[in-house]
């Protein structure tokens, strides 16, 4: 057996939790890789809402998902405003935290807006739906976001959500890890 690396593991989780016709969120569109993967999973009967604060990310994502333009909304806004755009039940949300490779490294996700977005996604999420966070923490500001997030997810009630951390412990240079939140009950 080969242990799945972090990014393939995220894809496995998304494949197992997203079906054709579903509504899903990409909270950090970036270059649009996850947005495209989600678009292929939900197909023409589903919908992907993808958010980013940078015009360059919006442009790259729009290009990447050109074939799926009917079923993808690429929104130039922070994920803290998800509730202004999405009101239907979602089956999954994915966030890749940190900065956009190849772009301005000072534009990074921030702990408090990330948590605001998670809270909104928790309200929208169906039972057994997943919120998946890929936590990059080697950059300036990354350790702070990691610690605030770990504190927040660890404090969520066990009867309401299950929280998993998937992490390789003996790799160099602050490798990213995955946090997965599974909704178990509709109310906390
Ligand atoms: C690690 S990159 C995402 C990579 C992306 N998943 C991909 O496939 O290329 C993080 C992204 O988060 C975006 N970002 C930062 N703050 C944000 C916010 N408040 N809301 C939405 N996106 C944000 C950045 O602009 C950047 O594009």
Short mmCIF file of N, CA and C and ligand atoms in Angstrom, two decimals:
data_model
loop_
_atom_site.label_atom_id
_atom_site.label_comp_id
_atom_site.label_asym_id
_atom_site.label_seq_id
_atom_site.Cartn_x
_atom_site.Cartn_y
_atom_site.Cartn_z
N UNK A 1 0.83 -1.20 0.00
CA UNK A 1 0.00 0.00 0.00
C UNK A 1 0.87 1.26 0.00
N UNK A 2 0.43 2.27 -0.74
CA UNK A 2 1.15 3.54 -0.74
C UNK A 2 0.25 4.57 -0.05
N UNK A 3 0.80 5.27 0.94
CA UNK A 3 0.00 6.31 1.60
C UNK A 3 -0.28 7.42 0.61
N UNK A 4 -1.52 7.86 0.57
CA UNK A 4 -1.85 8.94 -0.37
C UNK A 4 -1.21 10.24 0.08
N UNK A 5 -0.62 10.96 -0.86
CA UNK A 5 -0.05 12.27 -0.56
C UNK A 5 -1.22 13.23 -0.32
N UNK A 6 -0.86 14.40 0.19
CA UNK A 6 -1.90 15.32 0.67
C UNK A 6 -2.90 15.72 -0.44
N UNK A 7 -2.38 16.15 -1.60
CA UNK A 7 -3.32 16.65 -2.62
C UNK A 7 -4.14 15.52 -3.26
N UNK A 8 -3.54 14.35 -3.55
CA UNK A 8 -4.37 13.24 -4.02
C UNK A 8 -5.43 12.83 -2.99
N UNK A 9 -5.07 12.93 -1.70
CA UNK A 9 -6.04 12.58 -0.65
C UNK A 9 -7.26 13.51 -0.70
N UNK A 10 -7.00 14.80 -0.95
CA UNK A 10 -8.11 15.76 -1.07
C UNK A 10 -9.03 15.35 -2.22
N UNK A 11 -8.42 14.93 -3.33
CA UNK A 11 -9.24 14.51 -4.48
C UNK A 11 -10.07 13.28 -4.14
N UNK A 12 -9.46 12.35 -3.41
CA UNK A 12 -10.20 11.14 -3.01
C UNK A 12 -11.41 11.54 -2.16
N UNK A 13 -11.19 12.46 -1.22
CA UNK A 13 -12.30 12.91 -0.35
C UNK A 13 -13.39 13.57 -1.18
N UNK A 14 -12.99 14.41 -2.13
CA UNK A 14 -14.00 15.11 -2.95
C UNK A 14 -14.77 14.11 -3.81
N UNK A 15 -14.05 13.15 -4.39
CA UNK A 15 -14.73 12.14 -5.22
C UNK A 15 -15.78 11.38 -4.41
N UNK A 16 -15.45 11.13 -3.13
CA UNK A 16 -16.36 10.32 -2.33
C UNK A 16 -17.51 11.15 -1.76
N UNK A 17 -17.41 12.46 -1.79
CA UNK A 17 -18.48 13.25 -1.15
C UNK A 17 -19.28 14.09 -2.14
N UNK A 18 -18.85 14.15 -3.39
CA UNK A 18 -19.54 15.01 -4.37
C UNK A 18 -20.08 14.14 -5.51
N UNK A 19 -21.35 14.39 -5.87
CA UNK A 19 -22.00 13.63 -6.94
C UNK A 19 -22.53 14.58 -8.00
N UNK A 20 -22.83 14.04 -9.20
CA UNK A 20 -23.42 14.88 -10.23
C UNK A 20 -24.69 15.56 -9.70
N UNK A 21 -24.85 16.84 -10.01
CA UNK A 21 -26.03 17.59 -9.58
C UNK A 21 -25.83 18.34 -8.28
N UNK A 22 -24.74 18.09 -7.56
CA UNK A 22 -24.51 18.74 -6.27
C UNK A 22 -24.11 20.22 -6.43
N UNK A 23 -24.27 20.93 -5.32
CA UNK A 23 -23.77 22.31 -5.24
C UNK A 23 -22.57 22.29 -4.30
N UNK A 24 -21.46 22.92 -4.72
CA UNK A 24 -20.22 22.88 -3.95
C UNK A 24 -19.53 24.24 -4.00
N UNK A 25 -18.57 24.42 -3.09
CA UNK A 25 -17.86 25.70 -3.01
C UNK A 25 -16.36 25.47 -3.09
N UNK A 26 -15.68 26.27 -3.93
CA UNK A 26 -14.22 26.39 -3.86
C UNK A 26 -13.95 27.75 -3.23
N UNK A 27 -13.49 27.75 -1.99
CA UNK A 27 -13.32 29.00 -1.24
C UNK A 27 -12.09 29.79 -1.62
N UNK A 28 -11.17 29.19 -2.37
CA UNK A 28 -9.93 29.87 -2.79
C UNK A 28 -9.59 29.42 -4.22
N UNK A 29 -10.18 30.06 -5.20
CA UNK A 29 -10.09 29.56 -6.58
C UNK A 29 -8.66 29.49 -7.11
N UNK A 30 -7.84 30.51 -6.82
CA UNK A 30 -6.45 30.50 -7.28
C UNK A 30 -6.37 30.33 -8.78
N UNK A 31 -5.60 29.33 -9.21
CA UNK A 31 -5.50 29.08 -10.65
C UNK A 31 -6.61 28.17 -11.17
N UNK A 32 -7.53 27.81 -10.32
CA UNK A 32 -8.74 27.11 -10.77
C UNK A 32 -8.65 25.60 -10.84
N UNK A 33 -7.58 25.01 -10.30
CA UNK A 33 -7.45 23.55 -10.40
C UNK A 33 -8.57 22.83 -9.65
N UNK A 34 -8.83 23.26 -8.43
CA UNK A 34 -9.89 22.60 -7.66
C UNK A 34 -11.27 22.93 -8.24
N UNK A 35 -11.39 24.16 -8.74
CA UNK A 35 -12.68 24.54 -9.34
C UNK A 35 -13.01 23.62 -10.51
N UNK A 36 -11.99 23.36 -11.35
CA UNK A 36 -12.21 22.47 -12.50
C UNK A 36 -12.54 21.05 -12.03
N UNK A 37 -11.80 20.57 -11.04
CA UNK A 37 -12.04 19.21 -10.54
C UNK A 37 -13.48 19.11 -10.02
N UNK A 38 -13.92 20.13 -9.29
CA UNK A 38 -15.29 20.12 -8.75
C UNK A 38 -16.31 20.21 -9.89
N UNK A 39 -16.03 21.03 -10.89
CA UNK A 39 -16.97 21.17 -12.02
C UNK A 39 -17.17 19.82 -12.71
N UNK A 40 -16.08 19.06 -12.84
CA UNK A 40 -16.19 17.74 -13.49
C UNK A 40 -17.00 16.78 -12.61
N UNK A 41 -16.90 16.94 -11.29
CA UNK A 41 -17.65 16.04 -10.40
C UNK A 41 -19.15 16.37 -10.39
N UNK A 42 -19.50 17.65 -10.36
CA UNK A 42 -20.94 18.00 -10.27
C UNK A 42 -21.61 17.97 -11.64
N UNK A 43 -20.81 18.11 -12.71
CA UNK A 43 -21.36 18.00 -14.07
C UNK A 43 -22.27 19.18 -14.42
N UNK A 44 -23.00 19.02 -15.52
CA UNK A 44 -23.78 20.15 -16.04
C UNK A 44 -25.05 20.38 -15.22
N UNK A 45 -25.43 19.42 -14.36
CA UNK A 45 -26.64 19.62 -13.56
C UNK A 45 -26.33 20.18 -12.17
N UNK A 46 -25.06 20.29 -11.82
CA UNK A 46 -24.69 20.83 -10.51
C UNK A 46 -24.16 22.24 -10.64
N UNK A 47 -23.59 22.75 -9.53
CA UNK A 47 -23.03 24.10 -9.60
C UNK A 47 -21.85 24.25 -8.65
N UNK A 48 -20.82 24.93 -9.14
CA UNK A 48 -19.64 25.27 -8.32
C UNK A 48 -19.61 26.78 -8.14
N UNK A 49 -19.49 27.23 -6.89
CA UNK A 49 -19.26 28.64 -6.59
C UNK A 49 -17.80 28.77 -6.17
N UNK A 50 -17.02 29.53 -6.94
CA UNK A 50 -15.58 29.67 -6.66
C UNK A 50 -15.29 31.13 -6.33
N UNK A 51 -14.56 31.34 -5.23
CA UNK A 51 -14.29 32.70 -4.74
C UNK A 51 -12.79 32.99 -4.77
N UNK A 52 -12.43 34.21 -5.09
CA UNK A 52 -11.06 34.66 -4.88
C UNK A 52 -11.05 36.19 -4.83
N UNK A 53 -10.05 36.73 -4.13
CA UNK A 53 -9.94 38.19 -3.98
C UNK A 53 -9.05 38.83 -5.05
N UNK A 54 -8.34 38.01 -5.85
CA UNK A 54 -7.38 38.57 -6.82
C UNK A 54 -7.91 38.44 -8.24
N UNK A 55 -7.80 39.53 -9.00
CA UNK A 55 -8.25 39.50 -10.39
C UNK A 55 -7.50 38.43 -11.19
N UNK A 56 -6.19 38.29 -10.91
CA UNK A 56 -5.40 37.31 -11.68
C UNK A 56 -5.92 35.88 -11.45
N UNK A 57 -6.36 35.59 -10.24
CA UNK A 57 -6.93 34.27 -9.93
C UNK A 57 -8.27 34.09 -10.64
N UNK A 58 -9.05 35.14 -10.65
CA UNK A 58 -10.37 35.08 -11.32
C UNK A 58 -10.15 34.80 -12.81
N UNK A 59 -9.20 35.51 -13.42
CA UNK A 59 -8.93 35.34 -14.86
C UNK A 59 -8.46 33.91 -15.15
N UNK A 60 -7.51 33.41 -14.34
CA UNK A 60 -6.99 32.05 -14.57
C UNK A 60 -8.10 31.01 -14.41
N UNK A 61 -8.92 31.21 -13.40
CA UNK A 61 -9.98 30.22 -13.14
C UNK A 61 -11.02 30.24 -14.27
N UNK A 62 -11.37 31.45 -14.71
CA UNK A 62 -12.36 31.54 -15.80
C UNK A 62 -11.86 30.82 -17.05
N UNK A 63 -10.55 31.00 -17.33
CA UNK A 63 -9.97 30.32 -18.50
C UNK A 63 -10.04 28.80 -18.34
N UNK A 64 -9.67 28.35 -17.12
CA UNK A 64 -9.58 26.90 -16.89
C UNK A 64 -10.94 26.21 -16.98
N UNK A 65 -11.99 26.94 -16.57
CA UNK A 65 -13.31 26.29 -16.53
C UNK A 65 -14.21 26.75 -17.69
N UNK A 66 -13.58 27.30 -18.74
CA UNK A 66 -14.37 27.86 -19.85
C UNK A 66 -15.42 26.88 -20.37
N UNK A 67 -15.07 25.60 -20.38
CA UNK A 67 -15.99 24.58 -20.90
C UNK A 67 -17.22 24.40 -19.99
N UNK A 68 -17.07 24.82 -18.74
CA UNK A 68 -18.13 24.57 -17.76
C UNK A 68 -18.83 25.87 -17.34
N UNK A 69 -18.83 26.88 -18.21
CA UNK A 69 -19.26 28.19 -17.72
C UNK A 69 -20.71 28.24 -17.23
N UNK A 70 -21.56 27.33 -17.73
CA UNK A 70 -22.95 27.32 -17.26
C UNK A 70 -23.07 26.84 -15.82
N UNK A 71 -22.14 26.00 -15.40
CA UNK A 71 -22.30 25.39 -14.06
C UNK A 71 -21.25 25.87 -13.06
N UNK A 72 -20.51 26.92 -13.41
CA UNK A 72 -19.52 27.47 -12.47
C UNK A 72 -19.72 28.98 -12.36
N UNK A 73 -19.82 29.48 -11.14
CA UNK A 73 -19.80 30.93 -10.91
C UNK A 73 -18.47 31.28 -10.30
N UNK A 74 -17.67 32.08 -11.00
CA UNK A 74 -16.37 32.52 -10.48
C UNK A 74 -16.58 33.93 -9.92
N UNK A 75 -16.45 34.05 -8.62
CA UNK A 75 -16.88 35.28 -7.93
C UNK A 75 -15.68 36.05 -7.38
N UNK A 76 -15.55 37.29 -7.81
CA UNK A 76 -14.43 38.13 -7.34
C UNK A 76 -14.83 38.75 -6.00
N UNK A 77 -14.71 37.95 -4.96
CA UNK A 77 -15.05 38.42 -3.60
C UNK A 77 -14.41 37.46 -2.62
N UNK A 78 -14.23 37.93 -1.40
CA UNK A 78 -13.64 37.08 -0.37
C UNK A 78 -14.62 36.00 0.08
N UNK A 79 -14.08 34.86 0.51
CA UNK A 79 -14.96 33.77 0.94
C UNK A 79 -15.77 34.12 2.19
N UNK A 80 -15.38 35.21 2.87
CA UNK A 80 -16.18 35.64 4.02
C UNK A 80 -17.55 36.15 3.59
N UNK A 81 -17.73 36.34 2.27
CA UNK A 81 -19.05 36.81 1.80
C UNK A 81 -19.84 35.70 1.10
N UNK A 82 -19.48 34.44 1.36
CA UNK A 82 -20.18 33.31 0.72
C UNK A 82 -21.70 33.43 0.90
N UNK A 83 -22.14 33.85 2.10
CA UNK A 83 -23.59 33.87 2.36
C UNK A 83 -24.33 34.86 1.45
N UNK A 84 -23.61 35.80 0.85
CA UNK A 84 -24.28 36.73 -0.10
C UNK A 84 -24.56 36.06 -1.43
N UNK A 85 -23.92 34.93 -1.69
CA UNK A 85 -24.01 34.30 -3.02
C UNK A 85 -24.63 32.90 -3.01
N UNK A 86 -24.52 32.20 -1.89
CA UNK A 86 -24.97 30.80 -1.86
C UNK A 86 -26.00 30.64 -0.75
N UNK A 87 -27.17 30.08 -1.11
CA UNK A 87 -28.17 29.86 -0.06
C UNK A 87 -28.66 28.41 -0.08
N UNK A 88 -28.29 27.64 -1.11
CA UNK A 88 -28.75 26.25 -1.18
C UNK A 88 -27.79 25.33 -0.45
N UNK A 89 -28.29 24.13 -0.14
CA UNK A 89 -27.47 23.14 0.57
C UNK A 89 -26.27 22.73 -0.29
N UNK A 90 -25.11 22.62 0.35
CA UNK A 90 -23.90 22.20 -0.37
C UNK A 90 -23.46 20.81 0.12
N UNK A 91 -22.75 20.11 -0.73
CA UNK A 91 -22.25 18.79 -0.28
C UNK A 91 -20.78 18.86 0.12
N UNK A 92 -20.07 19.89 -0.33
CA UNK A 92 -18.65 20.01 0.05
C UNK A 92 -18.17 21.44 -0.19
N UNK A 93 -17.11 21.78 0.55
CA UNK A 93 -16.40 23.04 0.30
C UNK A 93 -14.92 22.74 0.47
N UNK A 94 -14.10 23.35 -0.39
CA UNK A 94 -12.66 23.13 -0.30
C UNK A 94 -11.95 24.49 -0.24
N UNK A 95 -10.92 24.55 0.59
CA UNK A 95 -10.11 25.77 0.74
C UNK A 95 -8.64 25.37 0.69
N UNK A 96 -7.87 26.03 -0.17
CA UNK A 96 -6.40 25.89 -0.18
C UNK A 96 -5.87 27.18 0.39
N UNK A 97 -5.36 27.14 1.60
CA UNK A 97 -4.97 28.37 2.28
C UNK A 97 -3.58 28.83 1.86
N UNK A 98 -3.27 30.09 2.16
CA UNK A 98 -1.95 30.62 1.84
C UNK A 98 -2.01 31.60 0.69
N UNK A 99 -0.95 31.64 -0.14
CA UNK A 99 -0.86 32.59 -1.24
C UNK A 99 -0.92 31.86 -2.57
N UNK A 100 -1.16 32.63 -3.61
CA UNK A 100 -1.24 32.05 -4.95
C UNK A 100 0.17 31.94 -5.53
N UNK A 101 0.66 30.72 -5.82
CA UNK A 101 2.00 30.58 -6.38
C UNK A 101 2.12 31.40 -7.68
N UNK A 102 3.24 32.11 -7.80
CA UNK A 102 3.47 32.90 -9.02
C UNK A 102 2.83 34.27 -8.98
N UNK A 103 2.10 34.58 -7.91
CA UNK A 103 1.46 35.90 -7.81
C UNK A 103 2.02 36.62 -6.58
N UNK A 104 1.32 37.63 -6.11
CA UNK A 104 1.76 38.43 -4.98
C UNK A 104 1.69 37.63 -3.67
N UNK A 105 2.87 37.33 -3.08
CA UNK A 105 2.92 36.47 -1.90
C UNK A 105 2.40 37.16 -0.64
N UNK A 106 2.12 38.46 -0.75
CA UNK A 106 1.60 39.11 0.46
C UNK A 106 0.07 39.02 0.53
N UNK A 107 -0.54 38.54 -0.54
CA UNK A 107 -2.01 38.34 -0.49
C UNK A 107 -2.25 36.91 -0.02
N UNK A 108 -2.59 36.79 1.25
CA UNK A 108 -2.75 35.45 1.85
C UNK A 108 -4.11 35.35 2.53
N UNK A 109 -4.55 34.13 2.72
CA UNK A 109 -5.78 33.93 3.48
C UNK A 109 -5.52 34.32 4.93
N UNK A 110 -6.56 34.77 5.61
CA UNK A 110 -6.43 35.29 6.98
C UNK A 110 -7.29 34.46 7.92
N UNK A 111 -6.77 34.19 9.13
CA UNK A 111 -7.48 33.27 10.02
C UNK A 111 -8.94 33.64 10.28
N UNK A 112 -9.21 34.92 10.50
CA UNK A 112 -10.58 35.23 10.94
C UNK A 112 -11.60 35.18 9.79
N UNK A 113 -11.15 35.55 8.59
CA UNK A 113 -12.07 35.44 7.46
C UNK A 113 -12.21 33.98 7.03
N UNK A 114 -11.15 33.20 7.20
CA UNK A 114 -11.26 31.77 6.90
C UNK A 114 -12.30 31.13 7.83
N UNK A 115 -12.25 31.48 9.11
CA UNK A 115 -13.20 30.90 10.07
C UNK A 115 -14.63 31.37 9.76
N UNK A 116 -14.75 32.64 9.37
CA UNK A 116 -16.09 33.13 8.99
C UNK A 116 -16.66 32.30 7.83
N UNK A 117 -15.79 32.00 6.86
CA UNK A 117 -16.22 31.20 5.71
C UNK A 117 -16.58 29.77 6.14
N UNK A 118 -15.79 29.21 7.04
CA UNK A 118 -16.09 27.83 7.51
C UNK A 118 -17.44 27.83 8.21
N UNK A 119 -17.69 28.85 9.03
CA UNK A 119 -18.97 28.92 9.77
C UNK A 119 -20.15 28.96 8.78
N UNK A 120 -20.02 29.75 7.73
CA UNK A 120 -21.10 29.82 6.73
C UNK A 120 -21.26 28.47 6.04
N UNK A 121 -20.14 27.84 5.69
CA UNK A 121 -20.21 26.54 5.01
C UNK A 121 -20.83 25.49 5.94
N UNK A 122 -20.54 25.56 7.23
CA UNK A 122 -21.14 24.61 8.17
C UNK A 122 -22.66 24.74 8.17
N UNK A 123 -23.16 25.97 8.06
CA UNK A 123 -24.62 26.16 8.01
C UNK A 123 -25.21 25.61 6.72
N UNK A 124 -24.48 25.76 5.62
CA UNK A 124 -25.00 25.34 4.31
C UNK A 124 -24.82 23.84 4.06
N UNK A 125 -23.91 23.22 4.80
CA UNK A 125 -23.48 21.84 4.50
C UNK A 125 -24.56 20.82 4.83
N UNK A 126 -24.73 19.83 3.94
CA UNK A 126 -25.68 18.74 4.23
C UNK A 126 -25.06 17.79 5.25
N UNK A 127 -25.87 16.92 5.84
CA UNK A 127 -25.33 15.95 6.79
C UNK A 127 -24.34 15.04 6.07
N UNK A 128 -23.24 14.77 6.70
CA UNK A 128 -22.13 13.97 6.17
C UNK A 128 -21.37 14.67 5.03
N UNK A 129 -21.72 15.91 4.77
CA UNK A 129 -20.93 16.70 3.81
C UNK A 129 -19.59 17.07 4.43
N UNK A 130 -18.64 17.47 3.57
CA UNK A 130 -17.27 17.74 4.04
C UNK A 130 -16.82 19.16 3.74
N UNK A 131 -16.11 19.74 4.70
CA UNK A 131 -15.33 20.96 4.46
C UNK A 131 -13.87 20.54 4.54
N UNK A 132 -13.12 20.81 3.47
CA UNK A 132 -11.74 20.34 3.39
C UNK A 132 -10.82 21.56 3.30
N UNK A 133 -9.84 21.61 4.19
CA UNK A 133 -8.89 22.73 4.21
C UNK A 133 -7.48 22.19 3.99
N UNK A 134 -6.79 22.70 2.99
CA UNK A 134 -5.38 22.37 2.82
C UNK A 134 -4.61 23.52 3.46
N UNK A 135 -3.91 23.21 4.54
CA UNK A 135 -3.28 24.27 5.33
C UNK A 135 -1.79 24.36 4.99
N UNK A 136 -1.43 25.41 4.24
CA UNK A 136 -0.02 25.74 3.97
C UNK A 136 0.38 26.70 5.08
N UNK A 137 1.55 26.47 5.71
CA UNK A 137 1.88 27.30 6.87
C UNK A 137 3.34 27.70 6.93
N UNK A 138 4.07 27.54 5.81
CA UNK A 138 5.50 27.89 5.81
C UNK A 138 5.76 29.36 5.52
N UNK A 139 4.77 30.08 5.01
CA UNK A 139 4.98 31.49 4.63
C UNK A 139 4.72 32.41 5.83
N UNK A 140 5.09 33.68 5.66
CA UNK A 140 4.85 34.66 6.73
C UNK A 140 3.34 34.79 6.96
N UNK A 141 2.92 34.62 8.18
CA UNK A 141 1.48 34.67 8.49
C UNK A 141 0.84 33.29 8.50
N UNK A 142 1.54 32.31 7.92
CA UNK A 142 0.97 30.96 7.81
C UNK A 142 0.86 30.25 9.15
N UNK A 143 1.88 30.42 9.99
CA UNK A 143 1.85 29.74 11.29
C UNK A 143 0.72 30.29 12.15
N UNK A 144 0.49 31.58 12.04
CA UNK A 144 -0.58 32.20 12.83
C UNK A 144 -1.94 31.63 12.38
N UNK A 145 -2.15 31.57 11.06
CA UNK A 145 -3.43 31.04 10.56
C UNK A 145 -3.59 29.58 10.99
N UNK A 146 -2.52 28.80 10.86
CA UNK A 146 -2.56 27.39 11.27
C UNK A 146 -3.01 27.25 12.73
N UNK A 147 -2.38 28.03 13.61
CA UNK A 147 -2.66 27.87 15.04
C UNK A 147 -4.08 28.31 15.40
N UNK A 148 -4.52 29.41 14.81
CA UNK A 148 -5.89 29.88 15.09
C UNK A 148 -6.90 28.85 14.59
N UNK A 149 -6.61 28.31 13.41
CA UNK A 149 -7.53 27.32 12.83
C UNK A 149 -7.59 26.03 13.64
N UNK A 150 -6.39 25.56 14.04
CA UNK A 150 -6.36 24.31 14.81
C UNK A 150 -7.12 24.48 16.12
N UNK A 151 -6.96 25.63 16.72
CA UNK A 151 -7.67 25.92 17.95
C UNK A 151 -9.18 25.92 17.72
N UNK A 152 -9.59 26.57 16.64
CA UNK A 152 -11.02 26.67 16.32
C UNK A 152 -11.62 25.28 16.01
N UNK A 153 -10.99 24.52 15.12
CA UNK A 153 -11.61 23.23 14.73
C UNK A 153 -11.60 22.24 15.90
N UNK A 154 -10.58 22.36 16.77
CA UNK A 154 -10.52 21.43 17.92
C UNK A 154 -11.62 21.73 18.91
N UNK A 155 -12.15 22.95 18.87
CA UNK A 155 -13.17 23.31 19.86
C UNK A 155 -14.59 23.05 19.35
N UNK A 156 -14.74 22.62 18.10
CA UNK A 156 -16.09 22.35 17.58
C UNK A 156 -16.66 21.11 18.27
N UNK A 157 -17.96 21.13 18.68
CA UNK A 157 -18.51 20.01 19.43
C UNK A 157 -18.52 18.70 18.62
N UNK A 158 -18.12 17.63 19.27
CA UNK A 158 -18.00 16.32 18.63
C UNK A 158 -19.36 15.80 18.14
N UNK A 159 -20.44 16.20 18.85
CA UNK A 159 -21.76 15.73 18.42
C UNK A 159 -22.20 16.43 17.13
N UNK A 160 -21.60 17.57 16.84
CA UNK A 160 -21.99 18.37 15.67
C UNK A 160 -21.14 18.04 14.45
N UNK A 161 -19.82 17.95 14.65
CA UNK A 161 -18.92 17.64 13.53
C UNK A 161 -17.81 16.68 13.98
N UNK A 162 -17.30 15.93 13.03
CA UNK A 162 -16.06 15.18 13.26
C UNK A 162 -14.95 15.94 12.53
N UNK A 163 -13.79 16.05 13.17
CA UNK A 163 -12.68 16.78 12.57
C UNK A 163 -11.47 15.86 12.46
N UNK A 164 -10.91 15.79 11.26
CA UNK A 164 -9.74 14.94 11.01
C UNK A 164 -8.56 15.81 10.58
N UNK A 165 -7.35 15.43 11.05
CA UNK A 165 -6.13 16.09 10.55
C UNK A 165 -5.30 15.03 9.85
N UNK A 166 -4.94 15.26 8.60
CA UNK A 166 -4.13 14.30 7.82
C UNK A 166 -2.80 14.96 7.54
N UNK A 167 -1.73 14.41 8.14
CA UNK A 167 -0.46 15.11 8.10
C UNK A 167 0.73 14.14 8.12
N UNK A 168 1.69 14.37 7.26
CA UNK A 168 2.95 13.63 7.33
C UNK A 168 3.85 14.34 8.34
N UNK A 169 4.41 13.60 9.26
CA UNK A 169 5.10 14.22 10.40
C UNK A 169 6.60 14.34 10.22
N UNK A 170 7.18 13.67 9.25
CA UNK A 170 8.65 13.67 9.16
C UNK A 170 9.14 14.26 7.84
N UNK A 171 8.38 15.24 7.29
CA UNK A 171 8.84 15.88 6.05
C UNK A 171 9.41 17.26 6.36
N UNK A 172 10.37 17.67 5.53
CA UNK A 172 11.04 18.96 5.73
C UNK A 172 10.20 20.12 5.19
N UNK A 173 10.53 21.31 5.60
CA UNK A 173 10.02 22.56 5.00
C UNK A 173 8.51 22.76 5.12
N UNK A 174 7.99 22.53 6.28
CA UNK A 174 6.58 22.85 6.57
C UNK A 174 5.62 22.31 5.51
N UNK A 175 5.54 21.02 5.32
CA UNK A 175 4.61 20.52 4.29
C UNK A 175 3.16 20.84 4.68
N UNK A 176 2.30 21.02 3.69
CA UNK A 176 0.90 21.30 4.02
C UNK A 176 0.24 20.08 4.65
N UNK A 177 -0.80 20.32 5.42
CA UNK A 177 -1.62 19.20 5.93
C UNK A 177 -3.09 19.50 5.63
N UNK A 178 -3.92 18.48 5.84
CA UNK A 178 -5.34 18.61 5.51
C UNK A 178 -6.18 18.55 6.78
N UNK A 179 -7.15 19.45 6.86
CA UNK A 179 -8.17 19.34 7.90
C UNK A 179 -9.49 19.01 7.20
N UNK A 180 -10.21 18.04 7.73
CA UNK A 180 -11.50 17.66 7.15
C UNK A 180 -12.56 17.77 8.24
N UNK A 181 -13.63 18.48 7.94
CA UNK A 181 -14.73 18.63 8.89
C UNK A 181 -15.95 17.93 8.29
N UNK A 182 -16.47 16.94 8.98
CA UNK A 182 -17.67 16.23 8.51
C UNK A 182 -18.85 16.61 9.39
N UNK A 183 -19.93 17.05 8.78
CA UNK A 183 -21.09 17.48 9.57
C UNK A 183 -21.91 16.26 10.01
N UNK A 184 -22.17 16.13 11.30
CA UNK A 184 -22.85 14.96 11.85
C UNK A 184 -24.28 15.27 12.29
N UNK A 185 -24.58 16.54 12.54
CA UNK A 185 -25.89 16.94 13.07
C UNK A 185 -26.21 18.31 12.52
N UNK A 186 -27.51 18.64 12.37
CA UNK A 186 -27.80 19.93 11.74
C UNK A 186 -27.56 21.13 12.67
N UNK A 187 -27.67 20.93 13.97
CA UNK A 187 -27.44 22.04 14.90
C UNK A 187 -26.31 21.68 15.85
N UNK A 188 -25.61 22.70 16.38
CA UNK A 188 -24.58 22.40 17.38
C UNK A 188 -25.20 22.02 18.70
C1 LIG B 1 -3.11 28.55 -2.30
S1 LIG B 1 -4.00 29.63 -3.36
C2 LIG B 1 -5.31 28.61 -4.00
C3 LIG B 1 -4.85 27.62 -5.05
C4 LIG B 1 -6.00 27.04 -5.85
N1 LIG B 1 -6.75 26.07 -5.10
C5 LIG B 1 -5.55 26.46 -7.18
O1 LIG B 1 -6.05 25.40 -7.58
O2 LIG B 1 -4.73 27.08 -7.86
C6 LIG B 1 -4.86 30.66 -2.20
C7 LIG B 1 -5.79 31.66 -2.85
O3 LIG B 1 -6.60 32.25 -1.84
C8 LIG B 1 -6.92 33.54 -2.27
N2 LIG B 1 -7.47 34.31 -1.15
C9 LIG B 1 -6.84 35.01 -0.19
N3 LIG B 1 -7.74 35.55 0.66
C10 LIG B 1 -8.97 35.16 0.22
C11 LIG B 1 -10.30 35.39 0.67
N4 LIG B 1 -10.56 36.11 1.76
N5 LIG B 1 -11.32 34.85 -0.04
C12 LIG B 1 -11.07 34.11 -1.15
N6 LIG B 1 -9.84 33.85 -1.62
C13 LIG B 1 -8.80 34.37 -0.94
C14 LIG B 1 -5.63 34.07 -2.85
O4 LIG B 1 -5.86 35.15 -3.70
C15 LIG B 1 -5.10 32.82 -3.56
O5 LIG B 1 -5.46 32.83 -4.92
#
